[in-house]
Amino acid sequence: MPIMNWDKSLDIGVKAMNDEHHGLLDIMNQIYDAQAAGKQGAVINTLVTKLGEACTEHFAHEEAYMQRVGYPGFSSHKALHASLLSRYGAFATQIRAVGGVASDEFFQFLKFWLSSHIKGIDTKYAAHATGAAR
Ligand code: FEO
């Protein structure tokens, strides 16, 4: 059972970014489901690396998009991405150090991050880009 499902509240109105968010959610659920099925070690480490790479790529795409649409909150949003990646890196190091086992704190971090960042932060550049009042 996935730890988090996609729903309409995560739709920011920018299809390319929605698709990438969906992809991040899928990998997060793959990690959760793999561990729930008793897997650990290389399987988990590989998925954690994959999610980190997907996040790095997504943030780069999103930052380019924000610049293209002239979003005034670009710098603070970019700083938030850097902070999230730094925290993610610390979790990934910890997971590898214990032999490929993700902690509850890691999943809570991911869930909170994806949900609150998309709904509370990403919606702002989307509103700017689409001219919608949110
Ligand atoms: Fe979609 Fe700002 O991350």
Coordinates of N, CA, C and O and ligand atoms in Angstrom, one line a residue:
M1 N 0.8 -1.2 0.0 CA 0.0 0.0 0.0 C 0.9 1.2 0.0 O 1.8 1.3 0.8
P2 N 0.6 2.2 -0.9 CA 1.5 3.4 -1.0 C 1.4 4.2 0.3 O 0.4 4.2 1.0
I3 N 2.5 4.9 0.6 CA 2.5 5.8 1.7 C 1.7 7.1 1.4 O 1.1 7.7 2.3
M4 N 1.6 7.4 0.2 CA 0.9 8.7 -0.2 C 0.4 8.5 -1.6 O 1.1 8.1 -2.5
N5 N -0.8 8.9 -1.8 CA -1.4 8.8 -3.1 C -1.5 10.2 -3.8 O -1.7 11.2 -3.1
W6 N -1.5 10.3 -5.1 CA -1.7 11.5 -5.8 C -3.2 11.9 -5.7 O -4.1 11.0 -5.8
D7 N -3.4 13.2 -5.4 CA -4.8 13.6 -5.5 C -4.9 15.0 -6.0 O -3.8 15.7 -6.2
K8 N -6.0 15.5 -6.3 CA -6.2 16.8 -6.9 C -5.5 18.0 -6.2 O -5.2 19.0 -6.8
S9 N -5.4 17.8 -4.9 CA -4.8 18.9 -4.1 C -3.3 19.1 -4.5 O -2.7 20.2 -4.1
L10 N -2.7 18.2 -5.1 CA -1.3 18.3 -5.5 C -1.2 18.8 -7.0 O -0.1 19.1 -7.4
D11 N -2.3 19.1 -7.6 CA -2.3 19.6 -9.0 C -2.0 21.1 -8.9 O -2.8 21.9 -8.4
I12 N -0.8 21.5 -9.5 CA -0.5 23.0 -9.4 C -0.9 23.7 -10.7 O -0.7 24.9 -10.8
G13 N -1.4 23.0 -11.6 CA -1.9 23.6 -12.9 C -0.8 23.8 -13.9 O -1.0 24.5 -14.9
V14 N 0.4 23.2 -13.7 CA 1.5 23.2 -14.7 C 1.8 21.8 -15.0 O 2.4 21.1 -14.2
K15 N 1.4 21.3 -16.2 CA 1.4 19.9 -16.5 C 2.8 19.2 -16.4 O 3.0 18.2 -15.8
A16 N 3.8 19.9 -16.9 CA 5.1 19.3 -16.9 C 5.6 19.1 -15.5 O 6.2 18.1 -15.1
M17 N 5.3 20.1 -14.6 CA 5.7 19.9 -13.2 C 4.8 18.9 -12.5 O 5.3 18.2 -11.6
N18 N 3.6 18.9 -12.8 CA 2.7 17.9 -12.2 C 3.2 16.5 -12.5 O 3.3 15.6 -11.6
D19 N 3.6 16.3 -13.8 CA 4.1 15.0 -14.2 C 5.4 14.6 -13.4 O 5.5 13.4 -13.0
E20 N 6.2 15.6 -13.2 CA 7.5 15.3 -12.4 C 7.1 15.0 -11.0 O 7.7 14.1 -10.3
H21 N 6.2 15.8 -10.4 CA 5.8 15.5 -9.0 C 5.3 14.1 -8.9 O 5.5 13.4 -7.9
H22 N 4.5 13.7 -9.9 CA 3.9 12.4 -9.9 C 5.0 11.4 -9.8 O 4.9 10.3 -9.1
G23 N 6.0 11.6 -10.7 CA 7.1 10.7 -10.7 C 7.9 10.5 -9.4 O 8.2 9.4 -9.0
L24 N 8.0 11.7 -8.7 CA 8.7 11.6 -7.4 C 7.9 10.8 -6.4 O 8.4 10.0 -5.6
L25 N 6.6 11.0 -6.5 CA 5.7 10.3 -5.6 C 5.7 8.8 -5.8 O 5.8 8.0 -4.9
D26 N 5.8 8.5 -7.1 CA 5.9 7.0 -7.4 C 7.2 6.4 -6.9 O 7.1 5.3 -6.3
I27 N 8.3 7.1 -7.0 CA 9.5 6.5 -6.5 C 9.5 6.4 -4.9 O 9.9 5.4 -4.3
M28 N 8.9 7.5 -4.3 CA 8.8 7.4 -2.8 C 8.0 6.2 -2.4 O 8.3 5.5 -1.5
N29 N 6.9 5.9 -3.2 CA 6.0 4.8 -2.8 C 6.7 3.5 -3.1 O 6.5 2.5 -2.4
Q30 N 7.6 3.5 -4.1 CA 8.4 2.2 -4.4 C 9.3 1.9 -3.2 O 9.5 0.7 -2.9
I31 N 9.9 3.0 -2.7 CA 10.8 2.7 -1.5 C 10.0 2.2 -0.4 O 10.4 1.2 0.3
Y32 N 8.9 2.8 -0.1 CA 8.0 2.4 1.0 C 7.5 1.0 0.8 O 7.6 0.2 1.8
D33 N 7.0 0.7 -0.4 CA 6.5 -0.6 -0.6 C 7.6 -1.7 -0.5 O 7.3 -2.8 0.0
A34 N 8.8 -1.4 -1.1 CA 9.9 -2.4 -1.0 C 10.2 -2.7 0.4 O 10.4 -3.9 0.8
Q35 N 10.3 -1.7 1.2 CA 10.7 -1.9 2.6 C 9.6 -2.6 3.4 O 9.8 -3.5 4.2
A36 N 8.3 -2.3 3.0 CA 7.2 -2.9 3.7 C 7.2 -4.4 3.3 O 6.7 -5.3 4.1
A37 N 7.7 -4.7 2.1 CA 7.8 -6.1 1.7 C 9.0 -6.9 2.3 O 9.3 -8.0 1.9
G38 N 9.7 -6.2 3.1 CA 10.9 -6.8 3.8 C 12.2 -6.7 3.1 O 13.2 -7.3 3.5
K39 N 12.2 -5.9 2.0 CA 13.5 -5.7 1.3 C 14.3 -4.7 2.0 O 13.8 -3.7 2.7
Q40 N 15.6 -4.9 1.9 CA 16.6 -3.9 2.5 C 17.9 -4.0 1.7 O 18.0 -4.8 0.7
G41 N 18.9 -3.2 2.1 CA 20.2 -3.3 1.4 C 20.2 -2.6 0.1 O 19.6 -1.5 -0.1
A42 N 20.8 -3.3 -0.9 CA 21.0 -2.6 -2.3 C 19.7 -2.1 -2.9 O 19.7 -1.1 -3.6
V43 N 18.6 -2.9 -2.7 CA 17.3 -2.5 -3.3 C 16.9 -1.1 -2.8 O 16.5 -0.2 -3.6
I44 N 17.0 -0.9 -1.5 CA 16.6 0.3 -0.9 C 17.6 1.4 -1.3 O 17.2 2.5 -1.7
N45 N 18.9 1.1 -1.2 CA 19.9 2.1 -1.5 C 19.7 2.6 -3.0 O 19.9 3.8 -3.2
T46 N 19.5 1.7 -3.9 CA 19.3 2.1 -5.3 C 18.1 3.0 -5.5 O 18.2 4.0 -6.2
L47 N 17.0 2.7 -4.8 CA 15.8 3.5 -5.0 C 16.0 4.9 -4.3 O 15.5 5.9 -4.9
V48 N 16.7 4.9 -3.2 CA 17.0 6.2 -2.5 C 17.8 7.0 -3.4 O 17.6 8.3 -3.6
T49 N 18.8 6.4 -4.1 CA 19.7 7.2 -5.0 C 18.8 7.7 -6.2 O 19.0 8.8 -6.6
K50 N 18.0 6.8 -6.7 CA 17.1 7.2 -7.8 C 16.2 8.4 -7.5 O 16.1 9.3 -8.3
L51 N 15.7 8.4 -6.3 CA 14.8 9.5 -5.9 C 15.6 10.8 -5.7 O 15.2 11.8 -6.1
G52 N 16.8 10.6 -5.1 CA 17.6 11.8 -5.0 C 18.0 12.4 -6.4 O 17.9 13.7 -6.5
E53 N 18.3 11.6 -7.3 CA 18.6 12.1 -8.7 C 17.4 12.7 -9.3 O 17.5 13.7 -10.0
A54 N 16.2 12.1 -9.1 CA 15.0 12.6 -9.7 C 14.6 13.9 -9.1 O 14.2 14.9 -9.8
C55 N 14.9 14.1 -7.8 CA 14.6 15.4 -7.2 C 15.5 16.5 -7.7 O 15.1 17.6 -8.0
T56 N 16.8 16.1 -7.8 CA 17.8 17.1 -8.3 C 17.4 17.5 -9.7 O 17.4 18.7 -10.0
E57 N 17.0 16.6 -10.5 CA 16.6 16.9 -11.9 C 15.3 17.8 -11.9 O 15.2 18.8 -12.6
H58 N 14.4 17.4 -11.1 CA 13.1 18.1 -11.0 C 13.4 19.6 -10.6 O 12.8 20.5 -11.1
F59 N 14.2 19.7 -9.5 CA 14.4 21.1 -9.0 C 15.1 21.9 -10.1 O 14.8 23.1 -10.3
A60 N 16.0 21.3 -10.9 CA 16.7 22.1 -11.9 C 15.6 22.5 -13.0 O 15.6 23.7 -13.5
H61 N 14.7 21.6 -13.4 CA 13.7 21.9 -14.4 C 12.8 23.0 -13.8 O 12.4 24.0 -14.5
E62 N 12.4 22.9 -12.6 CA 11.5 23.8 -12.0 C 12.1 25.2 -11.9 O 11.5 26.3 -12.1
E63 N 13.4 25.2 -11.5 CA 14.1 26.5 -11.4 C 14.2 27.2 -12.8 O 14.1 28.4 -12.9
A64 N 14.5 26.4 -13.8 CA 14.5 27.0 -15.2 C 13.2 27.5 -15.5 O 13.1 28.6 -16.2
Y65 N 12.1 26.8 -15.2 CA 10.8 27.2 -15.5 C 10.5 28.5 -14.8 O 9.9 29.5 -15.4
M66 N 10.8 28.6 -13.5 CA 10.6 29.9 -12.7 C 11.3 31.1 -13.4 O 10.7 32.2 -13.4
Q67 N 12.5 30.8 -13.8 CA 13.2 31.9 -14.5 C 12.5 32.3 -15.8 O 12.4 33.5 -16.1
R68 N 12.1 31.3 -16.5 CA 11.4 31.6 -17.8 C 10.2 32.5 -17.6 O 9.9 33.3 -18.5
V69 N 9.4 32.2 -16.6 CA 8.2 32.9 -16.4 C 8.4 34.2 -15.5 O 7.4 34.9 -15.2
G70 N 9.7 34.5 -15.1 CA 10.0 35.7 -14.4 C 9.4 35.7 -13.0 O 8.9 36.7 -12.5
Y71 N 9.4 34.5 -12.3 CA 8.8 34.4 -11.0 C 9.6 35.2 -10.0 O 10.8 34.9 -9.8
P72 N 9.1 36.2 -9.3 CA 9.8 37.0 -8.4 C 10.4 36.3 -7.1 O 11.3 36.7 -6.5
G73 N 9.7 35.2 -6.8 CA 10.2 34.4 -5.6 C 11.2 33.3 -5.9 O 11.5 32.5 -5.1
F74 N 11.8 33.5 -7.1 CA 12.8 32.4 -7.6 C 13.9 32.1 -6.5 O 14.2 31.0 -6.2
S75 N 14.6 33.2 -6.0 CA 15.8 33.0 -5.2 C 15.4 32.2 -3.9 O 16.1 31.3 -3.5
S76 N 14.3 32.6 -3.3 CA 14.0 31.9 -2.0 C 13.5 30.5 -2.3 O 13.8 29.6 -1.5
H77 N 12.8 30.3 -3.4 CA 12.4 28.9 -3.8 C 13.6 28.1 -4.0 O 13.7 26.9 -3.6
K78 N 14.6 28.6 -4.8 CA 15.8 27.9 -5.1 C 16.5 27.5 -3.8 O 17.1 26.4 -3.7
A79 N 16.6 28.4 -2.8 CA 17.3 28.2 -1.6 C 16.6 27.0 -0.8 O 17.2 26.2 -0.2
L80 N 15.2 27.0 -0.9 CA 14.5 25.9 -0.3 C 14.8 24.6 -0.9 O 15.0 23.5 -0.2
H81 N 15.0 24.5 -2.2 CA 15.4 23.3 -2.9 C 16.8 22.8 -2.4 O 16.9 21.6 -2.1
A82 N 17.7 23.8 -2.3 CA 19.0 23.4 -1.8 C 19.0 22.8 -0.4 O 19.6 21.8 -0.1
S83 N 18.1 23.4 0.4 CA 18.0 22.9 1.8 C 17.4 21.5 1.8 O 17.9 20.6 2.6
L84 N 16.4 21.3 1.0 CA 15.7 20.0 1.0 C 16.7 18.9 0.5 O 16.8 17.8 1.0
L85 N 17.5 19.3 -0.5 CA 18.5 18.3 -1.1 C 19.5 18.0 0.0 O 20.0 16.8 0.1
S86 N 19.9 19.0 0.7 CA 20.9 18.8 1.8 C 20.4 17.8 2.8 O 21.1 16.8 3.3
R87 N 19.1 18.0 3.2 CA 18.5 17.1 4.2 C 18.3 15.7 3.6 O 18.5 14.7 4.3
Y88 N 18.0 15.7 2.4 CA 17.8 14.4 1.7 C 19.1 13.6 1.7 O 19.2 12.4 2.0
G89 N 20.2 14.3 1.4 CA 21.5 13.7 1.3 C 21.9 13.1 2.7 O 22.5 12.1 2.7
A90 N 21.6 13.9 3.7 CA 21.9 13.4 5.1 C 21.1 12.1 5.4 O 21.7 11.1 5.9
F91 N 19.8 12.1 5.0 CA 19.1 10.8 5.2 C 19.6 9.7 4.4 O 19.7 8.5 4.8
A92 N 20.0 10.0 3.1 CA 20.5 8.9 2.2 C 21.8 8.3 2.8 O 22.0 7.1 2.8
T93 N 22.7 9.2 3.4 CA 23.9 8.7 4.0 C 23.6 7.8 5.2 O 24.2 6.7 5.4
Q94 N 22.6 8.2 6.0 CA 22.2 7.4 7.2 C 21.6 6.1 6.7 O 22.0 5.1 7.4
I95 N 20.8 6.1 5.7 CA 20.2 4.8 5.2 C 21.3 3.8 4.7 O 21.3 2.7 5.1
R96 N 22.3 4.4 4.0 CA 23.4 3.5 3.6 C 24.2 3.0 4.7 O 24.6 1.8 4.8
A97 N 24.4 3.9 5.8 CA 25.2 3.5 6.9 C 24.6 2.3 7.7 O 25.4 1.6 8.4
V98 N 23.3 2.2 7.7 CA 22.7 1.1 8.4 C 22.3 -0.1 7.5 O 21.5 -0.9 7.9
G99 N 22.9 -0.1 6.3 CA 22.7 -1.3 5.4 C 21.5 -1.2 4.6 O 20.9 -2.3 4.2
G100 N 21.0 0.0 4.2 CA 19.9 0.0 3.3 C 18.6 -0.2 4.0 O 17.7 -0.9 3.5
V101 N 18.4 0.5 5.1 CA 17.1 0.5 5.8 C 16.7 1.9 6.1 O 17.4 2.7 6.7
A102 N 15.5 2.3 5.5 CA 15.0 3.6 5.7 C 14.2 3.8 7.0 O 13.4 2.9 7.3
S103 N 14.4 4.9 7.7 CA 13.7 5.1 9.0 C 12.3 5.7 8.7 O 12.0 6.2 7.7
D104 N 11.5 5.6 9.8 CA 10.2 6.2 9.8 C 10.4 7.7 9.5 O 9.5 8.4 8.9
E105 N 11.4 8.3 10.2 CA 11.7 9.7 10.0 C 11.9 10.1 8.5 O 11.5 11.2 8.1
F106 N 12.6 9.2 7.8 CA 12.8 9.5 6.4 C 11.5 9.6 5.6 O 11.2 10.5 4.9
F107 N 10.6 8.6 5.9 CA 9.3 8.6 5.2 C 8.5 9.8 5.6 O 7.8 10.4 4.8
Q108 N 8.5 10.2 6.9 CA 7.7 11.3 7.3 C 8.3 12.6 6.7 O 7.5 13.5 6.3
F109 N 9.6 12.7 6.6 CA 10.2 13.8 5.9 C 9.8 13.9 4.4 O 9.4 15.0 4.0
L110 N 9.8 12.8 3.7 CA 9.4 12.8 2.3 C 7.9 13.2 2.2 O 7.6 14.0 1.3
K111 N 7.1 12.6 3.0 CA 5.7 12.9 2.9 C 5.4 14.3 3.2 O 4.6 15.0 2.4
F112 N 6.0 14.9 4.2 CA 5.7 16.3 4.6 C 6.3 17.2 3.5 O 5.7 18.1 3.0
W113 N 7.5 16.8 3.0 CA 8.2 17.6 2.0 C 7.4 17.7 0.7 O 7.0 18.8 0.2
L114 N 7.0 16.5 0.2 CA 6.3 16.5 -1.1 C 4.9 17.2 -0.9 O 4.6 18.0 -1.8
S115 N 4.2 16.9 0.2 CA 2.9 17.5 0.3 C 3.0 19.0 0.6 O 2.4 19.8 -0.2
S116 N 3.7 19.4 1.6 CA 3.7 20.8 1.9 C 4.5 21.7 0.9 O 4.1 22.8 0.7
H117 N 5.5 21.2 0.4 CA 6.3 22.0 -0.6 C 5.5 22.2 -1.9 O 5.4 23.3 -2.4
I118 N 4.8 21.1 -2.4 CA 4.0 21.3 -3.6 C 2.8 22.2 -3.3 O 2.6 23.1 -4.1
K119 N 2.1 21.9 -2.2 CA 0.9 22.7 -2.0 C 1.2 24.1 -1.6 O 0.4 25.0 -1.9
G120 N 2.2 24.3 -0.8 CA 2.4 25.6 -0.2 C 3.4 26.5 -0.9 O 3.4 27.7 -0.8
I121 N 4.3 25.9 -1.6 CA 5.4 26.7 -2.3 C 5.3 26.6 -3.8 O 5.3 27.7 -4.4
D122 N 5.2 25.4 -4.3 CA 5.2 25.3 -5.8 C 3.9 26.0 -6.4 O 4.0 26.5 -7.5
T123 N 2.8 26.0 -5.6 CA 1.6 26.6 -6.2 C 1.8 28.1 -6.4 O 1.1 28.7 -7.2
K124 N 2.8 28.7 -5.7 CA 3.0 30.2 -5.8 C 3.6 30.5 -7.2 O 3.2 31.5 -7.8
Y125 N 4.6 29.8 -7.7 CA 5.1 30.1 -9.0 C 4.1 29.7 -10.1 O 4.0 30.4 -11.1
A126 N 3.3 28.7 -9.8 CA 2.3 28.2 -10.8 C 1.3 29.3 -10.9 O 0.8 29.6 -12.0
A127 N 0.9 29.9 -9.8 CA -0.1 31.0 -9.8 C 0.4 32.2 -10.6 O -0.3 32.8 -11.4
H128 N 1.7 32.5 -10.4 CA 2.3 33.6 -11.1 C 2.3 33.3 -12.6 O 2.0 34.1 -13.4
A129 N 2.7 32.1 -12.9 CA 2.8 31.7 -14.3 C 1.5 31.7 -15.1 O 1.4 32.0 -16.2
T130 N 0.5 31.2 -14.4 CA -0.8 31.0 -15.0 C -1.7 32.2 -14.8 O -2.8 32.3 -15.4
G131 N -1.3 33.1 -13.9 CA -2.1 34.3 -13.6 C -3.3 34.0 -12.8 O -4.2 34.8 -12.6
A132 N -3.3 32.8 -12.2 CA -4.5 32.4 -11.4 C -4.3 32.9 -10.0 O -3.2 33.0 -9.5
A133 N -5.4 33.2 -9.4 CA -5.4 33.6 -8.0 C -5.6 32.3 -7.1 O -6.5 31.6 -7.3
R134 N -4.6 32.1 -6.3 CA -4.6 30.9 -5.4 C -4.6 31.3 -4.0 O -4.0 32.3 -3.7
Ligands
FEO1 FE1 8.3 20.9 -7.2 FE2 9.8 23.3 -5.7 O1 9.6 21.5 -6.1

